[in-house]
Short mmCIF file of C-alpha atoms in Angstrom, two decimals:
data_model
loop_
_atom_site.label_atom_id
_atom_site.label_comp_id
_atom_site.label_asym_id
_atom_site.label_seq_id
_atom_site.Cartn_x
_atom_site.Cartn_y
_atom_site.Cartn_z
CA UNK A 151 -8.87 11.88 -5.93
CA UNK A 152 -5.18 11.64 -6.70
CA UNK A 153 -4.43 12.76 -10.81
CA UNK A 154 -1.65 10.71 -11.62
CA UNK A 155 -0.69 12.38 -15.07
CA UNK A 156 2.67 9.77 -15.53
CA UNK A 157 0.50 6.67 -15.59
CA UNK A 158 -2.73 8.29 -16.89
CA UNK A 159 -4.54 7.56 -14.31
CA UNK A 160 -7.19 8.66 -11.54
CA UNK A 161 -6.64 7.14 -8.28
CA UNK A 162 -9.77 7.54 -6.24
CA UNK A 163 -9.90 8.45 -2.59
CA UNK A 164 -10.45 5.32 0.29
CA UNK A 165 -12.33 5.95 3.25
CA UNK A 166 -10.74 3.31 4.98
CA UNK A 167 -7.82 1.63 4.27
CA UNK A 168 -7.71 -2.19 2.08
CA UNK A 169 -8.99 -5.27 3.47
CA UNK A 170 -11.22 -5.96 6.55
CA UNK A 171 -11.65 -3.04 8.68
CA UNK A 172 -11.15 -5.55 11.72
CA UNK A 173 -7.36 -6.40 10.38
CA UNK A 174 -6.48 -3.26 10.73
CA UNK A 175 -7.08 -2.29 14.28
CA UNK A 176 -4.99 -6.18 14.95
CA UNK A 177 -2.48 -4.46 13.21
CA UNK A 178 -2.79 -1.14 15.21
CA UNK A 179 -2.39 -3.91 18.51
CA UNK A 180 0.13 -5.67 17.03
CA UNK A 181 2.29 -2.98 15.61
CA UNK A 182 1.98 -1.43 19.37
CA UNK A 183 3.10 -4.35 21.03
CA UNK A 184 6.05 -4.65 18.77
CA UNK A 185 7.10 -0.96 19.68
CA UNK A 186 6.73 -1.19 23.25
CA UNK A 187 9.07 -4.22 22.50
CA UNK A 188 11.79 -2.35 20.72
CA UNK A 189 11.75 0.39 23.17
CA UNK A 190 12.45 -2.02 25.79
CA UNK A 191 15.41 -3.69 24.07
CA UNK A 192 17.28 0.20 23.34
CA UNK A 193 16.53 0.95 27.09
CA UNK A 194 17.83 -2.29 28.41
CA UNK A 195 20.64 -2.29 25.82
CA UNK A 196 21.62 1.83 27.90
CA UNK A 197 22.12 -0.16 30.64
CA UNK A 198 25.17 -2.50 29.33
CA UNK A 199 25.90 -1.15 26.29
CA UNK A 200 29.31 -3.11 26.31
CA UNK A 201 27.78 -6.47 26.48
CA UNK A 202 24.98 -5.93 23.82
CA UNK A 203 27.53 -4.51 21.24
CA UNK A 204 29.78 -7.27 22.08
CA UNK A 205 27.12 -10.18 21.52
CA UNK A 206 25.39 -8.34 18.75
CA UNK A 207 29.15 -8.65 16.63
CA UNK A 208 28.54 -12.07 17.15
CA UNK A 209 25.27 -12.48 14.83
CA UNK A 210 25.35 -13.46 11.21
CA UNK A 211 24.67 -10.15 9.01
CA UNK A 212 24.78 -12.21 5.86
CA UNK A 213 21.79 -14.38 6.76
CA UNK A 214 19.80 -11.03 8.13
CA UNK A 215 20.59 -9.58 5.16
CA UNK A 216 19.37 -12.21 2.87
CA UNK A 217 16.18 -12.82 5.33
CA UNK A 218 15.50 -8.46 4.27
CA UNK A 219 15.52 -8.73 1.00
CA UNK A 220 13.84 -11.56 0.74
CA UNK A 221 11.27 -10.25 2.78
CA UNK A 222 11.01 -7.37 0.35
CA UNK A 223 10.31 -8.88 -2.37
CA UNK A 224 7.89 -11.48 -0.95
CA UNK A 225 5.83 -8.13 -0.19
CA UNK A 226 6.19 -7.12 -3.61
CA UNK A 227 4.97 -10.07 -5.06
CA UNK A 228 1.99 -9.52 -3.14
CA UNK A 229 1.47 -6.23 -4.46
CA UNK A 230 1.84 -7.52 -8.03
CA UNK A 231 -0.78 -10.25 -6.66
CA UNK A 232 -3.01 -7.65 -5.39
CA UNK A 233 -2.75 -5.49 -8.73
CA UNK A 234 -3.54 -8.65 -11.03
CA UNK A 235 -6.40 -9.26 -9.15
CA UNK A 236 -7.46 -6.06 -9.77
CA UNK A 237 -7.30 -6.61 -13.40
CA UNK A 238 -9.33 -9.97 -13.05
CA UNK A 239 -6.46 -11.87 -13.68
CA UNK A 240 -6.85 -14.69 -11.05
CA UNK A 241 -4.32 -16.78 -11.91
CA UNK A 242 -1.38 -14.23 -12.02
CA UNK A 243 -2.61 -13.49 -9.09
CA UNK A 244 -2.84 -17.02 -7.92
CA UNK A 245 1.34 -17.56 -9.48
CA UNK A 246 2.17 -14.40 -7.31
CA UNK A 247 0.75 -15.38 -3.92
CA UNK A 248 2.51 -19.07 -4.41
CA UNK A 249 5.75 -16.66 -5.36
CA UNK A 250 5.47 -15.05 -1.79
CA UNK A 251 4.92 -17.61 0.31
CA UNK A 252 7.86 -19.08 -1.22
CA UNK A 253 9.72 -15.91 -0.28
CA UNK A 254 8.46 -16.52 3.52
CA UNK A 255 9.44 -20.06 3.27
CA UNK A 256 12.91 -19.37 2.81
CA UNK A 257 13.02 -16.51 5.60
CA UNK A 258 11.73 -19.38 7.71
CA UNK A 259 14.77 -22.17 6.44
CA UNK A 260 17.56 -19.04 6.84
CA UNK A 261 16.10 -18.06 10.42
CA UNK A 262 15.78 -21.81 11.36
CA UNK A 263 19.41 -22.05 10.08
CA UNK A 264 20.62 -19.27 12.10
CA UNK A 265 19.17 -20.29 15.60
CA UNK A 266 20.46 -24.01 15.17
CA UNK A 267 24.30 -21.70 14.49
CA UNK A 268 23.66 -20.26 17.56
CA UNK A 269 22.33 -23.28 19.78
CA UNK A 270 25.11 -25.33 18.25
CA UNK A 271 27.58 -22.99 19.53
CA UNK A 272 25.59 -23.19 23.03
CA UNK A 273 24.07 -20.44 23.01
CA UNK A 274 20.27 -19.57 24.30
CA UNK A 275 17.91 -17.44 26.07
CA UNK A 276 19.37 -17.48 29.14
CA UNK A 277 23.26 -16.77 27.60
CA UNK A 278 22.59 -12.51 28.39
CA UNK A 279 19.95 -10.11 28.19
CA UNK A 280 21.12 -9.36 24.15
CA UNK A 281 20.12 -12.65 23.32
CA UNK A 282 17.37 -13.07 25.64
CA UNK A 283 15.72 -10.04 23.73
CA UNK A 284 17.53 -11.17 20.08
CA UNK A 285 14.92 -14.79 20.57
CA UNK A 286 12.09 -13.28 22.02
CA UNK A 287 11.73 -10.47 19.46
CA UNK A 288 13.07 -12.34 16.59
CA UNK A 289 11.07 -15.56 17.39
CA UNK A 290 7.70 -13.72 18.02
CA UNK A 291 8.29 -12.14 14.32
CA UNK A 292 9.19 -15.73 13.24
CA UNK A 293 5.65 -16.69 14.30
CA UNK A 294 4.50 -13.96 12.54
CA UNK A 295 5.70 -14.89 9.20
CA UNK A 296 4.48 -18.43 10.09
CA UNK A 297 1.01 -16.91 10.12
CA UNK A 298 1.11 -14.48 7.46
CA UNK A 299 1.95 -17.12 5.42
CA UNK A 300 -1.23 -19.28 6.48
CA UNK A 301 -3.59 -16.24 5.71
CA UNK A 302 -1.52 -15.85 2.13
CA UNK A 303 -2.61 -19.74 1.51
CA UNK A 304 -6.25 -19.29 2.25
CA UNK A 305 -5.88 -15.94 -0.22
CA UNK A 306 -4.44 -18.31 -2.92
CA UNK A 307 -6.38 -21.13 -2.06
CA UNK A 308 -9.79 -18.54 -2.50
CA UNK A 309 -8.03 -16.91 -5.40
CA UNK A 310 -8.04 -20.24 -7.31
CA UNK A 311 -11.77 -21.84 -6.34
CA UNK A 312 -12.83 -18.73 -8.36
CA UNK A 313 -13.74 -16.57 -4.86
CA UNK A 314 -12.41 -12.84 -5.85
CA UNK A 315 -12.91 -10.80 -8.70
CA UNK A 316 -11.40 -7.00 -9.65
CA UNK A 317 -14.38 -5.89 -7.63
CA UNK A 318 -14.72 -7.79 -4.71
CA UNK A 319 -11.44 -9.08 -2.98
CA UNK A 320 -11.64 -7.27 0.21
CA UNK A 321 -10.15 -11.04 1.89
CA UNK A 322 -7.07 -10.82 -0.68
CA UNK A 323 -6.46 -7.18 0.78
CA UNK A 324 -7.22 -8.19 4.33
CA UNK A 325 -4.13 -11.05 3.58
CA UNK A 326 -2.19 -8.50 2.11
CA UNK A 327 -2.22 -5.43 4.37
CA UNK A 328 -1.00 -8.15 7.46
CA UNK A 329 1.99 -9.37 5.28
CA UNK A 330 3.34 -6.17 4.32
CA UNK A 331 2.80 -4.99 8.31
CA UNK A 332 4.64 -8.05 9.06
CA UNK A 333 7.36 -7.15 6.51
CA UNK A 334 7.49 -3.44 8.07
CA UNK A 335 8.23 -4.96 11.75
CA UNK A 336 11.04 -6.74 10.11
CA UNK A 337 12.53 -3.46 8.94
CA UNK A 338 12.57 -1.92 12.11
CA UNK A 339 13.60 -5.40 13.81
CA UNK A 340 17.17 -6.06 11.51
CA UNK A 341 19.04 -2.87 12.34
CA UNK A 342 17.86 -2.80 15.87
CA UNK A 343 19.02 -5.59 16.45
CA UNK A 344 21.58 -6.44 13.94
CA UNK A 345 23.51 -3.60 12.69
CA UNK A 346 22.84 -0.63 15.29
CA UNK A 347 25.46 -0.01 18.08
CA UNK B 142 -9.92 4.96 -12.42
CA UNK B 143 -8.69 2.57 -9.95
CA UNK B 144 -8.87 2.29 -6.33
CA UNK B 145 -5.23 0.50 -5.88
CA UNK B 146 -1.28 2.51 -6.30
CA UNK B 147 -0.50 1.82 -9.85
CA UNK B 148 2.45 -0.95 -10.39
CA UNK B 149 5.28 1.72 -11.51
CA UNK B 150 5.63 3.95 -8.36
CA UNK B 151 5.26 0.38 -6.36
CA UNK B 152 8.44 -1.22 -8.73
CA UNK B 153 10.92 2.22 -7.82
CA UNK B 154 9.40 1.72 -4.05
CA UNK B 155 10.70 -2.04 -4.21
CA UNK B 156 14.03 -1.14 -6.12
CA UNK B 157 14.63 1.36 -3.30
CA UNK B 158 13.73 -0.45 -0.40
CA UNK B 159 16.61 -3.31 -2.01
CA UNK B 160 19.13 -0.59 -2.10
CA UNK B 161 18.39 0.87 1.47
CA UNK B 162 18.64 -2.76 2.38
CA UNK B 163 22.30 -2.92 1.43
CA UNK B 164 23.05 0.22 2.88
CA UNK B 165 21.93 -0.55 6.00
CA UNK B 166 23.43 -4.48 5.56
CA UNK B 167 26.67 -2.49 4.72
CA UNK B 168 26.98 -0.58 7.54
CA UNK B 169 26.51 -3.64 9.85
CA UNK B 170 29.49 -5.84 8.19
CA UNK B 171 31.95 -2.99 8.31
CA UNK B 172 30.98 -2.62 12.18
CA UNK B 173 30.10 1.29 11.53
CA UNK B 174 29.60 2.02 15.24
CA UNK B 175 28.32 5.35 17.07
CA UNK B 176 25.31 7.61 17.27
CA UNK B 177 25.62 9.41 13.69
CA UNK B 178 25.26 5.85 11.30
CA UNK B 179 22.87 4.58 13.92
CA UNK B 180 20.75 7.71 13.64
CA UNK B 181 21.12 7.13 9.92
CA UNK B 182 20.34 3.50 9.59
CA UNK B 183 17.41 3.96 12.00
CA UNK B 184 15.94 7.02 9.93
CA UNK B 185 16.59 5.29 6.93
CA UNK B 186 14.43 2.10 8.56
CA UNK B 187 11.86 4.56 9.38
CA UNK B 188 11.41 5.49 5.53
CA UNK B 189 11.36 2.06 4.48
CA UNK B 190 8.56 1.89 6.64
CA UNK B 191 6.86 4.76 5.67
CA UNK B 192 7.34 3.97 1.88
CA UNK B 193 5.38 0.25 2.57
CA UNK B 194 2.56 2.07 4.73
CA UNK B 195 1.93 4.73 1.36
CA UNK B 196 2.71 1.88 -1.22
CA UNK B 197 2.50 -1.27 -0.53
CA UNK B 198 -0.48 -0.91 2.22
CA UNK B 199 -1.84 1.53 -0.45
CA UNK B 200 -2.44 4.07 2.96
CA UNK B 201 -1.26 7.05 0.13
CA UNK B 202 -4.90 6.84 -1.24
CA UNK B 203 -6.79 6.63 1.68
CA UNK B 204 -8.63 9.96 3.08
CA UNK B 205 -8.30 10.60 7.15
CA UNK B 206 -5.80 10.00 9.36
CA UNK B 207 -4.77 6.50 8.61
CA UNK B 208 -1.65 6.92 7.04
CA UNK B 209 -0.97 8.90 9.56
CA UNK B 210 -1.32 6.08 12.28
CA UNK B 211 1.15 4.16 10.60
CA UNK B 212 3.79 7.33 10.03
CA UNK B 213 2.73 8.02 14.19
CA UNK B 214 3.78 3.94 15.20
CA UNK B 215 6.84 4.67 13.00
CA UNK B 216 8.23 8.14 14.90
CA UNK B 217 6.80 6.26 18.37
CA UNK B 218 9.95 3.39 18.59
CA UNK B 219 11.83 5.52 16.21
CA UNK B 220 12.24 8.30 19.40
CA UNK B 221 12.30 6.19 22.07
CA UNK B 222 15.53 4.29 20.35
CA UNK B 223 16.42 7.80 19.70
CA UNK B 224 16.64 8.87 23.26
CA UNK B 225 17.72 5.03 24.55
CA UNK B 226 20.62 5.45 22.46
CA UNK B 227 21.51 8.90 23.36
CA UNK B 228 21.35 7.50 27.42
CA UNK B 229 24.06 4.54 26.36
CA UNK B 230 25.96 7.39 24.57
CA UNK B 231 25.89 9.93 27.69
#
């Protein structure tokens, strides 16, 4: 048990962490694949460092920047969904989960925005290795997001027929717990690729 | 008693996070180059991380080793960009 004294509270002890116990070993998978996948960009990046600083200059920093915070905050609001469920307050919880995917919606419209910038200025997969690595990882976390929100919907969906209460919403946390893994790939991801050189 | 972080610490967590955000964001647009800010953005990353594993996953208030799992995935990429970057440096 955890005494915290500021909020008057006792926190009790998991043995095993929110949600389905099965999300969480995808997330051990996924979150593995992902760092294999950033190792292999800063290795391949030693071997021509001039060429990946050069095209990485190239990338927007506004729209990454924007695409962060707005990924923040969508994880927020899914803590503040998480927390009203706990207090048996379905439809807050409902509002917050429509909030998020919102958030994700508009990573979604910036990213599109910024890969039709780049194809517009003709450039692709196969322009260099930077970019070759800046679509693949980039666009895998893309679908990411695009399922994250998909799991968030069937949470709010749930949430609203009536489906979770403050004692049983172990699918809510399940939804949850991927999203904010999602969100913490994304933090590693923008100054890998964006802002480290 | 409850079995979820309460709201406040999870608030400052999200505040912080923003600010780190801008940091980082800052140090890309002024083209900051060289091992030191990289080191610094990437650590800083690595805390973000860390601070949504404890927080926002709610690992902080589960027993074993799986907050540990998620502070072990962060250190994983977080040397290996370490040492990539200190190759491309040499």
């Amino acid at each position: 048990m955890i005494n915290d004294t500021q909020n008057n509270l006792v926190i009790e002890k998991r043995k095993l962490p929110p949600g389905d116990f099965a999300i969480w070993i995808f997330i051990m998978a996924e979150l593995l694949v992902f760092a294999i996948l950033f190792a292999t960009y800063a290795f391949t990046r030693a071997g021509d460092v001039e060429l990946f600083n050069a095209s990485q200059l190239s990338l927007n920093q506004n729209f990454a920047l924007i695409n962060t915070l707005t990924l923040i905050t969508s994880s927020y609001f899914v803590v503040r969904a998480v927390a009203a469920m706990r207090e048996d307050k379905a439809k807050n919880c409902f509002n917050w989960l429509i909030a998020a995917i919102f958030m994700g919606l508009i990573f979604l419209v910036v990213k599109s925005i910024e890969y039709n910038h780049h194809y517009s200025e003709g450039i692709n997969m196969r322009t260099n290795q930077f970019f070759m690595f800046y679509f693949a990882l980039t666009f895998f976390h893309f679908m990411h997001v695009v399922m994250g929100m998909v799991i968030l919907g069937a949470n709010a969906v749930k949430t609203r027929a009536g489906n979770y209460t403050s004692e049983n919403h172990t699918g809510l946390e399940t939804g949850a717990s991927y999203w904010h893994m999602v969100d913490m790939v994304w933090l590693i991801l923008f100054p890998l690729i964006y802002v480290m050189r | 008693m409850t079995k979820g972080i309460p709201l406040k610490p999870c608030t400052i967590v999200y505040i912080l996070l923003m600010l780190l955000t801008l940091f980082t964001w800052y140090a890309g647009v002024s083209e900051f180059s060289g091992l030191t800010i990289s080191f610094i953005v990437l650590g800083l990353s690595l805390l973000k991380g860390h601070l949504i594993g404890d927080y926002y996953m709610g690992l902080k208030t589960v027993s074993g080793g799986w907050r540990w799992l998620i502070v072990g995935w962060l250190v994983l990429p977080g040397m290996l960009i370490t040492i990539a970057f200190f190759i491309s440096a040499g």
